[in-house]
Amino acid sequence: MNLEDILIPPKEIKTEKWQLGKLISNEIQENGIVLVFCSDYRGVKNGDAEILDFRNVRTELYRLSKLDFEIPICDLGDLISGKSHQDSHYILQEVLSMCHYKNAIPVIIGGSNDLAFSLFSTLNFHQKNINYTQISNIISLANDGEEITEKNFLSKILSAKNFSIKNYHHLGYQKHLNEIDSVKLMKDVEFEIIRLAEMMNSTEKTEPFFRRADLVTVNCDAVESLGDGFSVNPQVNGLNRREICAYMKEIGLSENLKSVGIFNFNGNSDYFLNHQLLAQMIWYLIEGINIQKSHPKERHFETFWVLIDDEQYAFKRDNFSGLFYFGDDEKVENLIPCSRMEYDEAKKGNLDRRFLKN
């Protein structure tokens, strides 16, 4: 499949030498970042696949500072939607595979939230035991019909026999928008689910759920809407503008990040600040990825022992990043990411249940 047949290249945007646009090319490069914009919203009720103009988002993004970024950035352009929604999933998976073969991180922007299924499916082809973190105000476990929608894609991921999922974290759900049985089921199978209230004002509590994530998808419905709506399903409550940018940076800081999706954005918005916010979300993601790539490969830890009910538990702090981990294994990958807050709680005798799952 030729990229020229499935993508509309972005129009030229004039930028100054200190701006991000000077770094952006139109070719996928090894170990780089690849931006792909999508207009297929057929996974949302009454959604369509009309071509959207992402020029406002691009203009704002390209004119932000490039700082000292060193990672190659590619903007492949706008994905041409397939004849059917399923065709779009297939086309997207082809593009994603091209990125993975070059160890590049694809960032899919726009389209309906169910496109997360394609991100997971493609990544599952290239690796097993995926850590998937989703920011979304809705936990929908509908399992109706063959066609993939934003209502049933999660249940299709979690129930597929050929999918290998190690951990799933669902962040930002809102109690008043969700069916209680869906929330209860997620808790029963011991997936981590975090309410919106626990994510506000600080990223500290939920940062550990991004640290090892292979795949992260963001449903724009989880962001509070202004003007004519930031998302296609606008909500009055959600993460505010500063909070969502802080979380985008945390996503970029993941040690294992392979793929990112930002879905359900209202591409038809006439409210300029919505396009500006999306651009800045992408920028903070890129900043996080650049920071993570600059971290030293060799890790050094300081170990702290905590005594609870005559049992000793180890917490380790990375000397470079200052981040905490639970466990005393010599292999870093076997340690469980945690927060300073959880370490402080352990010292009071309160050990988080997730540390004892294994």
mmCIF file of C-alpha atoms in Angstrom:
data_model
loop_
_atom_site.group_PDB
_atom_site.id
_atom_site.type_symbol
_atom_site.label_atom_id
_atom_site.label_comp_id
_atom_site.label_asym_id
_atom_site.label_seq_id
_atom_site.Cartn_x
_atom_site.Cartn_y
_atom_site.Cartn_z
ATOM 1 C CA MET A 1 0.000 0.000 0.000
ATOM 2 C CA ASN A 2 1.426 3.371 -1.050
ATOM 3 C CA LEU A 3 1.095 6.231 1.410
ATOM 4 C CA GLU A 4 0.258 8.570 -1.479
ATOM 5 C CA ASP A 5 -2.939 6.587 -2.044
ATOM 6 C CA ILE A 6 -4.256 6.846 1.507
ATOM 7 C CA LEU A 7 -2.978 10.181 2.833
ATOM 8 C CA ILE A 8 -3.452 13.825 1.844
ATOM 9 C CA PRO A 9 -0.153 15.620 2.562
ATOM 10 C CA PRO A 10 -0.370 18.742 4.746
ATOM 11 C CA LYS A 11 -0.169 22.145 3.098
ATOM 12 C CA GLU A 12 2.947 24.182 3.745
ATOM 13 C CA ILE A 13 2.887 26.401 6.833
ATOM 14 C CA LYS A 14 5.476 29.154 7.114
ATOM 15 C CA THR A 15 7.384 29.115 10.380
ATOM 16 C CA GLU A 16 10.445 30.763 11.899
ATOM 17 C CA LYS A 17 13.649 28.866 12.666
ATOM 18 C CA TRP A 18 12.907 28.626 16.419
ATOM 19 C CA GLN A 19 9.494 27.070 15.825
ATOM 20 C CA LEU A 20 8.491 23.396 15.767
ATOM 21 C CA GLY A 21 7.542 23.485 12.095
ATOM 22 C CA LYS A 22 11.236 23.649 11.155
ATOM 23 C CA LEU A 23 11.682 20.137 12.597
ATOM 24 C CA ILE A 24 8.700 18.530 10.904
ATOM 25 C CA SER A 25 9.234 16.448 7.764
ATOM 26 C CA ASN A 26 6.929 14.296 5.628
ATOM 27 C CA GLU A 27 8.861 11.018 5.948
ATOM 28 C CA ILE A 28 8.722 8.358 8.656
ATOM 29 C CA GLN A 29 12.133 8.191 10.330
ATOM 30 C CA GLU A 30 13.637 5.576 12.637
ATOM 31 C CA ASN A 31 12.799 6.159 16.324
ATOM 32 C CA GLY A 32 10.831 9.283 15.474
ATOM 33 C CA ILE A 33 7.311 10.603 16.058
ATOM 34 C CA VAL A 34 4.669 10.315 13.329
ATOM 35 C CA LEU A 35 1.560 12.522 13.290
ATOM 36 C CA VAL A 36 -1.508 11.300 11.384
ATOM 37 C CA PHE A 37 -4.792 13.225 11.317
ATOM 38 C CA CYS A 38 -8.051 11.335 10.831
ATOM 39 C CA SER A 39 -11.580 12.436 9.842
ATOM 40 C CA ASP A 40 -13.549 9.183 10.264
ATOM 41 C CA TYR A 41 -16.078 9.571 13.081
ATOM 42 C CA ARG A 42 -18.426 6.770 12.042
ATOM 43 C CA GLY A 43 -17.805 4.969 15.347
ATOM 44 C CA VAL A 44 -19.800 7.718 17.081
ATOM 45 C CA LYS A 45 -23.584 7.794 16.873
ATOM 46 C CA ASN A 46 -24.578 9.807 13.780
ATOM 47 C CA GLY A 47 -20.897 10.373 12.982
ATOM 48 C CA ASP A 48 -19.641 10.719 9.418
ATOM 49 C CA ALA A 49 -16.359 10.643 7.493
ATOM 50 C CA GLU A 50 -16.346 13.999 5.754
ATOM 51 C CA ILE A 51 -12.846 15.414 5.248
ATOM 52 C CA LEU A 52 -11.986 17.844 8.029
ATOM 53 C CA ASP A 53 -9.583 20.758 7.784
ATOM 54 C CA PHE A 54 -6.957 20.441 10.520
ATOM 55 C CA ARG A 55 -5.063 23.489 9.278
ATOM 56 C CA ASN A 56 -5.839 25.556 12.400
ATOM 57 C CA VAL A 57 -4.444 22.826 14.647
ATOM 58 C CA ARG A 58 -1.353 22.423 12.478
ATOM 59 C CA THR A 59 -0.720 26.169 12.283
ATOM 60 C CA GLU A 60 -0.857 26.486 16.057
ATOM 61 C CA LEU A 61 1.319 23.389 16.560
ATOM 62 C CA TYR A 62 3.935 24.313 13.972
ATOM 63 C CA ARG A 63 4.374 27.783 15.470
ATOM 64 C CA LEU A 64 5.128 26.567 18.998
ATOM 65 C CA SER A 65 8.737 26.482 20.157
ATOM 66 C CA LYS A 66 10.955 23.564 19.124
ATOM 67 C CA LEU A 67 13.076 24.100 22.257
ATOM 68 C CA ASP A 68 15.973 21.636 22.129
ATOM 69 C CA PHE A 69 13.936 18.773 20.672
ATOM 70 C CA GLU A 70 16.084 16.211 18.888
ATOM 71 C CA ILE A 71 13.638 13.434 17.977
ATOM 72 C CA PRO A 72 12.581 13.452 14.289
ATOM 73 C CA ILE A 73 8.952 14.476 13.794
ATOM 74 C CA CYS A 74 6.922 13.558 10.724
ATOM 75 C CA ASP A 75 3.488 14.828 9.710
ATOM 76 C CA LEU A 76 2.123 12.306 7.235
ATOM 77 C CA GLY A 77 -1.018 14.336 6.624
ATOM 78 C CA ASP A 78 -4.718 13.471 6.656
ATOM 79 C CA LEU A 79 -5.821 9.846 6.395
ATOM 80 C CA ILE A 80 -8.326 9.280 3.592
ATOM 81 C CA SER A 81 -11.334 7.495 5.058
ATOM 82 C CA GLY A 82 -12.326 4.154 3.595
ATOM 83 C CA LYS A 83 -15.613 3.359 1.898
ATOM 84 C CA SER A 84 -16.774 1.829 5.161
ATOM 85 C CA HIS A 85 -15.718 2.489 8.729
ATOM 86 C CA GLN A 86 -14.135 -0.965 8.807
ATOM 87 C CA ASP A 87 -12.072 0.001 5.745
ATOM 88 C CA SER A 88 -10.741 3.008 7.676
ATOM 89 C CA HIS A 89 -9.672 0.707 10.495
ATOM 90 C CA TYR A 90 -7.813 -1.457 7.978
ATOM 91 C CA ILE A 91 -6.114 1.520 6.296
ATOM 92 C CA LEU A 92 -5.094 2.940 9.662
ATOM 93 C CA GLN A 93 -3.590 -0.384 10.711
ATOM 94 C CA GLU A 94 -1.417 -0.389 7.588
ATOM 95 C CA VAL A 95 -0.042 3.056 8.446
ATOM 96 C CA LEU A 96 0.514 2.064 12.065
ATOM 97 C CA SER A 97 2.466 -1.022 11.019
ATOM 98 C CA MET A 98 4.761 1.075 8.845
ATOM 99 C CA CYS A 99 5.537 3.181 11.902
ATOM 100 C CA HIS A 100 6.150 0.217 14.211
ATOM 101 C CA TYR A 101 8.554 -1.405 11.750
ATOM 102 C CA LYS A 102 10.698 1.733 12.058
ATOM 103 C CA ASN A 103 10.304 1.917 15.859
ATOM 104 C CA ALA A 104 8.534 5.236 15.390
ATOM 105 C CA ILE A 105 5.713 6.372 17.687
ATOM 106 C CA PRO A 106 2.495 7.019 15.732
ATOM 107 C CA VAL A 107 0.214 9.724 17.146
ATOM 108 C CA ILE A 108 -3.275 9.476 15.650
ATOM 109 C CA ILE A 109 -5.283 12.694 15.985
ATOM 110 C CA GLY A 110 -9.008 12.927 15.315
ATOM 111 C CA GLY A 111 -11.527 10.279 14.379
ATOM 112 C CA SER A 112 -13.850 8.452 16.757
ATOM 113 C CA ASN A 113 -12.677 6.823 19.978
ATOM 114 C CA ASP A 114 -13.128 3.291 18.625
ATOM 115 C CA LEU A 115 -10.024 3.768 16.449
ATOM 116 C CA ALA A 116 -8.207 2.783 19.640
ATOM 117 C CA PHE A 117 -9.088 -0.782 18.601
ATOM 118 C CA SER A 118 -6.820 -0.460 15.563
ATOM 119 C CA LEU A 119 -3.982 0.969 17.643
ATOM 120 C CA PHE A 120 -4.228 -1.989 20.031
ATOM 121 C CA SER A 121 -4.681 -4.572 17.273
ATOM 122 C CA THR A 122 -1.658 -3.356 15.313
ATOM 123 C CA LEU A 123 0.561 -3.144 18.377
ATOM 124 C CA ASN A 124 -0.560 -6.639 19.404
ATOM 125 C CA PHE A 125 0.801 -7.923 16.090
ATOM 126 C CA HIS A 126 4.237 -6.516 16.912
ATOM 127 C CA GLN A 127 4.449 -7.358 20.629
ATOM 128 C CA LYS A 128 2.640 -9.201 23.428
ATOM 129 C CA ASN A 129 1.684 -8.309 27.002
ATOM 130 C CA ILE A 130 0.523 -4.779 26.227
ATOM 131 C CA ASN A 131 0.083 -2.155 28.930
ATOM 132 C CA TYR A 132 -2.867 -0.016 27.814
ATOM 133 C CA THR A 133 -3.950 3.193 29.555
ATOM 134 C CA GLN A 134 -7.046 5.100 28.455
ATOM 135 C CA ILE A 135 -8.261 8.526 29.560
ATOM 136 C CA SER A 136 -12.019 8.581 29.061
ATOM 137 C CA ASN A 137 -15.073 9.750 30.973
ATOM 138 C CA ILE A 138 -17.002 6.657 29.890
ATOM 139 C CA ILE A 139 -16.497 2.965 30.652
ATOM 140 C CA SER A 140 -18.575 1.279 27.970
ATOM 141 C CA LEU A 141 -18.522 -2.520 27.824
ATOM 142 C CA ALA A 142 -21.316 -3.004 25.288
ATOM 143 C CA ASN A 143 -20.813 -6.121 23.202
ATOM 144 C CA ASP A 144 -23.389 -5.720 20.473
ATOM 145 C CA GLY A 145 -22.863 -6.144 16.744
ATOM 146 C CA GLU A 146 -19.890 -6.876 14.518
ATOM 147 C CA GLU A 147 -19.152 -3.273 13.576
ATOM 148 C CA ILE A 148 -16.671 -1.572 15.892
ATOM 149 C CA THR A 149 -18.023 1.516 17.673
ATOM 150 C CA GLU A 150 -16.956 3.689 20.583
ATOM 151 C CA LYS A 151 -19.477 1.751 22.709
ATOM 152 C CA ASN A 152 -18.122 -1.758 22.113
ATOM 153 C CA PHE A 153 -14.441 -1.435 21.118
ATOM 154 C CA LEU A 154 -13.182 -1.862 24.682
ATOM 155 C CA SER A 155 -15.084 -5.105 25.252
ATOM 156 C CA LYS A 156 -13.756 -6.387 21.914
ATOM 157 C CA ILE A 157 -10.188 -5.655 23.062
ATOM 158 C CA LEU A 158 -10.629 -7.198 26.510
ATOM 159 C CA SER A 159 -12.446 -10.312 25.283
ATOM 160 C CA ALA A 160 -10.454 -11.131 22.127
ATOM 161 C CA LYS A 161 -8.640 -14.465 22.487
ATOM 162 C CA ASN A 162 -5.767 -13.432 20.227
ATOM 163 C CA PHE A 163 -5.093 -10.155 22.084
ATOM 164 C CA SER A 164 -2.428 -10.116 24.794
ATOM 165 C CA ILE A 165 -3.105 -7.447 27.404
ATOM 166 C CA LYS A 166 -0.961 -7.264 30.546
ATOM 167 C CA ASN A 167 -2.515 -4.273 32.290
ATOM 168 C CA TYR A 168 -5.438 -1.985 31.529
ATOM 169 C CA HIS A 169 -5.887 1.337 33.331
ATOM 170 C CA HIS A 170 -8.991 3.487 32.839
ATOM 171 C CA LEU A 171 -8.580 7.053 34.035
ATOM 172 C CA GLY A 172 -11.044 9.931 34.350
ATOM 173 C CA TYR A 173 -14.404 8.167 34.443
ATOM 174 C CA GLN A 174 -17.324 10.150 35.829
ATOM 175 C CA LYS A 175 -19.806 8.322 38.067
ATOM 176 C CA HIS A 176 -22.887 10.160 36.866
ATOM 177 C CA LEU A 177 -22.221 9.198 33.215
ATOM 178 C CA ASN A 178 -21.631 5.473 33.693
ATOM 179 C CA GLU A 179 -23.640 2.312 34.145
ATOM 180 C CA ILE A 180 -22.863 0.991 37.611
ATOM 181 C CA ASP A 181 -22.508 -2.606 36.361
ATOM 182 C CA SER A 182 -19.674 -1.624 33.995
ATOM 183 C CA VAL A 183 -17.771 0.070 36.799
ATOM 184 C CA LYS A 184 -18.351 -2.896 39.124
ATOM 185 C CA LEU A 185 -17.168 -5.388 36.498
ATOM 186 C CA MET A 186 -13.926 -3.489 35.954
ATOM 187 C CA LYS A 187 -13.280 -3.536 39.683
ATOM 188 C CA ASP A 188 -14.164 -7.230 39.939
ATOM 189 C CA VAL A 189 -11.529 -8.169 37.343
ATOM 190 C CA GLU A 190 -9.056 -5.876 39.171
ATOM 191 C CA PHE A 191 -8.407 -3.400 36.393
ATOM 192 C CA GLU A 192 -7.375 -0.024 37.764
ATOM 193 C CA ILE A 193 -10.110 2.577 37.255
ATOM 194 C CA ILE A 194 -9.661 6.132 38.503
ATOM 195 C CA ARG A 195 -12.360 8.799 38.849
ATOM 196 C CA LEU A 196 -12.013 12.289 37.404
ATOM 197 C CA ALA A 197 -11.928 13.757 40.932
ATOM 198 C CA GLU A 198 -8.747 11.810 41.687
ATOM 199 C CA MET A 199 -6.980 13.260 38.614
ATOM 200 C CA MET A 200 -7.668 16.934 39.218
ATOM 201 C CA ASN A 201 -5.025 19.464 40.327
ATOM 202 C CA SER A 202 -2.110 17.012 40.289
ATOM 203 C CA THR A 203 -0.771 14.164 38.130
ATOM 204 C CA GLU A 204 1.053 12.511 41.050
ATOM 205 C CA LYS A 205 -1.513 9.813 41.868
ATOM 206 C CA THR A 206 -2.036 8.594 38.309
ATOM 207 C CA GLU A 207 1.472 9.133 36.863
ATOM 208 C CA PRO A 208 2.440 5.490 37.664
ATOM 209 C CA PHE A 209 -0.274 4.276 35.269
ATOM 210 C CA PHE A 210 1.474 6.038 32.376
ATOM 211 C CA ARG A 211 5.055 5.131 33.265
ATOM 212 C CA ARG A 212 5.057 1.670 31.645
ATOM 213 C CA ALA A 213 2.262 2.234 29.125
ATOM 214 C CA ASP A 214 2.815 0.831 25.621
ATOM 215 C CA LEU A 215 -0.405 2.371 24.319
ATOM 216 C CA VAL A 216 -2.276 5.432 25.563
ATOM 217 C CA THR A 217 -5.491 6.793 24.076
ATOM 218 C CA VAL A 218 -7.245 10.009 25.073
ATOM 219 C CA ASN A 219 -10.971 10.508 24.561
ATOM 220 C CA CYS A 220 -11.534 14.266 24.217
ATOM 221 C CA ASP A 221 -14.915 13.768 25.893
ATOM 222 C CA ALA A 222 -12.893 13.609 29.155
ATOM 223 C CA VAL A 223 -11.868 17.268 28.717
ATOM 224 C CA GLU A 224 -14.240 20.021 29.840
ATOM 225 C CA SER A 225 -15.762 21.830 26.874
ATOM 226 C CA LEU A 226 -15.850 25.532 26.135
ATOM 227 C CA GLY A 227 -17.398 27.413 23.225
ATOM 228 C CA ASP A 228 -19.079 25.031 20.789
ATOM 229 C CA GLY A 229 -17.450 21.957 22.320
ATOM 230 C CA PHE A 230 -13.907 20.572 22.447
ATOM 231 C CA SER A 231 -15.201 17.084 21.677
ATOM 232 C CA VAL A 232 -17.947 15.611 19.527
ATOM 233 C CA ASN A 233 -19.683 14.633 22.783
ATOM 234 C CA PRO A 234 -19.072 17.852 24.768
ATOM 235 C CA GLN A 235 -19.170 17.700 28.561
ATOM 236 C CA VAL A 236 -19.434 20.487 31.103
ATOM 237 C CA ASN A 237 -17.164 18.587 33.524
ATOM 238 C CA GLY A 238 -13.769 17.115 32.771
ATOM 239 C CA LEU A 239 -10.048 17.740 32.949
ATOM 240 C CA ASN A 240 -9.304 21.428 32.434
ATOM 241 C CA ARG A 241 -6.888 22.843 29.861
ATOM 242 C CA ARG A 242 -3.825 22.867 32.127
ATOM 243 C CA GLU A 243 -4.541 19.401 33.502
ATOM 244 C CA ILE A 244 -4.915 17.696 30.126
ATOM 245 C CA CYS A 245 -1.635 19.255 28.908
ATOM 246 C CA ALA A 246 0.120 18.029 32.064
ATOM 247 C CA TYR A 247 -1.209 14.522 31.417
ATOM 248 C CA MET A 248 -0.086 14.640 27.771
ATOM 249 C CA LYS A 249 3.443 15.289 29.025
ATOM 250 C CA GLU A 250 3.151 12.325 31.416
ATOM 251 C CA ILE A 251 2.093 10.142 28.455
ATOM 252 C CA GLY A 252 5.205 11.187 26.556
ATOM 253 C CA LEU A 253 7.364 10.325 29.572
ATOM 254 C CA SER A 254 6.324 6.651 29.413
ATOM 255 C CA GLU A 255 9.322 4.314 29.399
ATOM 256 C CA ASN A 256 7.663 1.995 26.851
ATOM 257 C CA LEU A 257 5.467 4.249 24.712
ATOM 258 C CA LYS A 258 4.699 2.724 21.287
ATOM 259 C CA SER A 259 1.458 4.370 20.151
ATOM 260 C CA VAL A 260 -0.871 7.268 21.070
ATOM 261 C CA GLY A 261 -4.392 8.232 20.031
ATOM 262 C CA ILE A 262 -6.282 11.497 20.625
ATOM 263 C CA PHE A 263 -9.873 10.862 19.576
ATOM 264 C CA ASN A 264 -13.336 12.473 19.438
ATOM 265 C CA PHE A 265 -11.934 15.978 18.888
ATOM 266 C CA ASN A 266 -14.515 18.364 17.452
ATOM 267 C CA GLY A 267 -12.807 19.141 14.160
ATOM 268 C CA ASN A 268 -15.752 21.290 13.038
ATOM 269 C CA SER A 269 -15.425 23.662 15.990
ATOM 270 C CA ASP A 270 -15.568 27.371 15.171
ATOM 271 C CA TYR A 271 -14.048 28.168 18.554
ATOM 272 C CA PHE A 272 -10.395 28.890 17.804
ATOM 273 C CA LEU A 273 -9.184 28.055 21.320
ATOM 274 C CA ASN A 274 -10.287 24.433 20.860
ATOM 275 C CA HIS A 275 -7.831 24.046 17.962
ATOM 276 C CA GLN A 276 -5.164 25.823 19.986
ATOM 277 C CA LEU A 277 -5.685 23.490 22.946
ATOM 278 C CA LEU A 278 -5.344 20.369 20.789
ATOM 279 C CA ALA A 279 -2.124 21.761 19.295
ATOM 280 C CA GLN A 280 -0.699 22.390 22.751
ATOM 281 C CA MET A 281 -1.708 18.891 23.903
ATOM 282 C CA ILE A 282 0.301 17.438 21.024
ATOM 283 C CA TRP A 283 3.230 19.734 21.848
ATOM 284 C CA TYR A 284 3.361 18.601 25.488
ATOM 285 C CA LEU A 285 3.257 14.974 24.343
ATOM 286 C CA ILE A 286 6.245 15.641 22.082
ATOM 287 C CA GLU A 287 8.070 17.386 24.923
ATOM 288 C CA GLY A 288 7.529 14.388 27.199
ATOM 289 C CA ILE A 289 8.845 11.964 24.576
ATOM 290 C CA ASN A 290 11.965 14.113 24.086
ATOM 291 C CA ILE A 291 12.621 14.248 27.823
ATOM 292 C CA GLN A 292 12.205 10.485 28.188
ATOM 293 C CA LYS A 293 14.623 9.796 25.328
ATOM 294 C CA SER A 294 17.244 11.960 27.072
ATOM 295 C CA HIS A 295 17.173 9.878 30.270
ATOM 296 C CA PRO A 296 20.316 7.800 30.922
ATOM 297 C CA LYS A 297 19.988 4.109 30.038
ATOM 298 C CA GLU A 298 21.789 2.958 33.155
ATOM 299 C CA ARG A 299 19.548 3.148 36.209
ATOM 300 C CA HIS A 300 20.562 3.616 39.836
ATOM 301 C CA PHE A 301 18.189 3.240 42.760
ATOM 302 C CA GLU A 302 18.014 4.014 46.446
ATOM 303 C CA THR A 303 16.081 1.395 48.445
ATOM 304 C CA PHE A 304 13.726 2.127 51.352
ATOM 305 C CA TRP A 305 12.307 -0.645 53.544
ATOM 306 C CA VAL A 306 8.890 -0.401 55.159
ATOM 307 C CA LEU A 307 7.696 -2.715 57.956
ATOM 308 C CA ILE A 308 3.961 -3.542 57.976
ATOM 309 C CA ASP A 309 2.560 -6.257 60.273
ATOM 310 C CA ASP A 310 5.984 -7.918 60.656
ATOM 311 C CA GLU A 311 6.442 -7.998 56.861
ATOM 312 C CA GLN A 312 9.142 -5.989 55.085
ATOM 313 C CA TYR A 313 8.390 -4.281 51.774
ATOM 314 C CA ALA A 314 10.872 -2.495 49.524
ATOM 315 C CA PHE A 315 10.369 0.793 47.699
ATOM 316 C CA LYS A 316 13.005 2.055 45.294
ATOM 317 C CA ARG A 317 13.605 5.620 44.135
ATOM 318 C CA ASP A 318 15.281 6.301 40.799
ATOM 319 C CA ASN A 319 18.239 8.559 41.546
ATOM 320 C CA PHE A 320 17.866 10.414 38.226
ATOM 321 C CA SER A 321 14.112 10.923 37.898
ATOM 322 C CA GLY A 322 13.156 10.761 41.581
ATOM 323 C CA LEU A 323 10.287 8.392 40.715
ATOM 324 C CA PHE A 324 9.321 5.556 43.070
ATOM 325 C CA TYR A 325 8.876 1.837 42.401
ATOM 326 C CA PHE A 326 7.606 -0.995 44.582
ATOM 327 C CA GLY A 327 9.587 -4.234 44.930
ATOM 328 C CA ASP A 328 13.106 -5.505 45.506
ATOM 329 C CA ASP A 329 13.744 -7.299 42.213
ATOM 330 C CA GLU A 330 17.084 -6.622 40.548
ATOM 331 C CA LYS A 331 15.355 -6.294 37.170
ATOM 332 C CA VAL A 332 13.803 -2.845 36.768
ATOM 333 C CA GLU A 333 11.043 -4.216 34.532
ATOM 334 C CA ASN A 334 9.776 -6.356 37.423
ATOM 335 C CA LEU A 335 9.348 -3.382 39.743
ATOM 336 C CA ILE A 336 5.882 -1.795 40.008
ATOM 337 C CA PRO A 337 5.692 1.961 39.310
ATOM 338 C CA CYS A 338 4.209 3.862 42.219
ATOM 339 C CA SER A 339 3.984 7.371 43.631
ATOM 340 C CA ARG A 340 5.713 9.077 46.539
ATOM 341 C CA MET A 341 2.239 9.344 48.050
ATOM 342 C CA GLU A 342 1.864 5.541 48.034
ATOM 343 C CA TYR A 343 5.261 5.164 49.693
ATOM 344 C CA ASP A 344 4.233 7.662 52.390
ATOM 345 C CA GLU A 345 0.976 5.762 52.942
ATOM 346 C CA ALA A 346 2.899 2.472 53.290
ATOM 347 C CA LYS A 347 4.972 4.050 56.056
ATOM 348 C CA LYS A 348 1.666 4.635 57.872
ATOM 349 C CA GLY A 349 0.804 0.944 57.456
ATOM 350 C CA ASN A 350 -1.453 1.315 54.394
ATOM 351 C CA LEU A 351 -0.154 -0.770 51.478
ATOM 352 C CA ASP A 352 -1.989 -0.372 48.166
ATOM 353 C CA ARG A 353 -3.694 -3.620 47.156
ATOM 354 C CA ARG A 354 -2.277 -3.478 43.623
ATOM 355 C CA PHE A 355 1.232 -4.147 44.956
ATOM 356 C CA LEU A 356 0.135 -7.571 46.189
ATOM 357 C CA LYS A 357 -1.686 -8.778 43.067
ATOM 358 C CA ASN A 358 1.263 -10.837 41.873
#
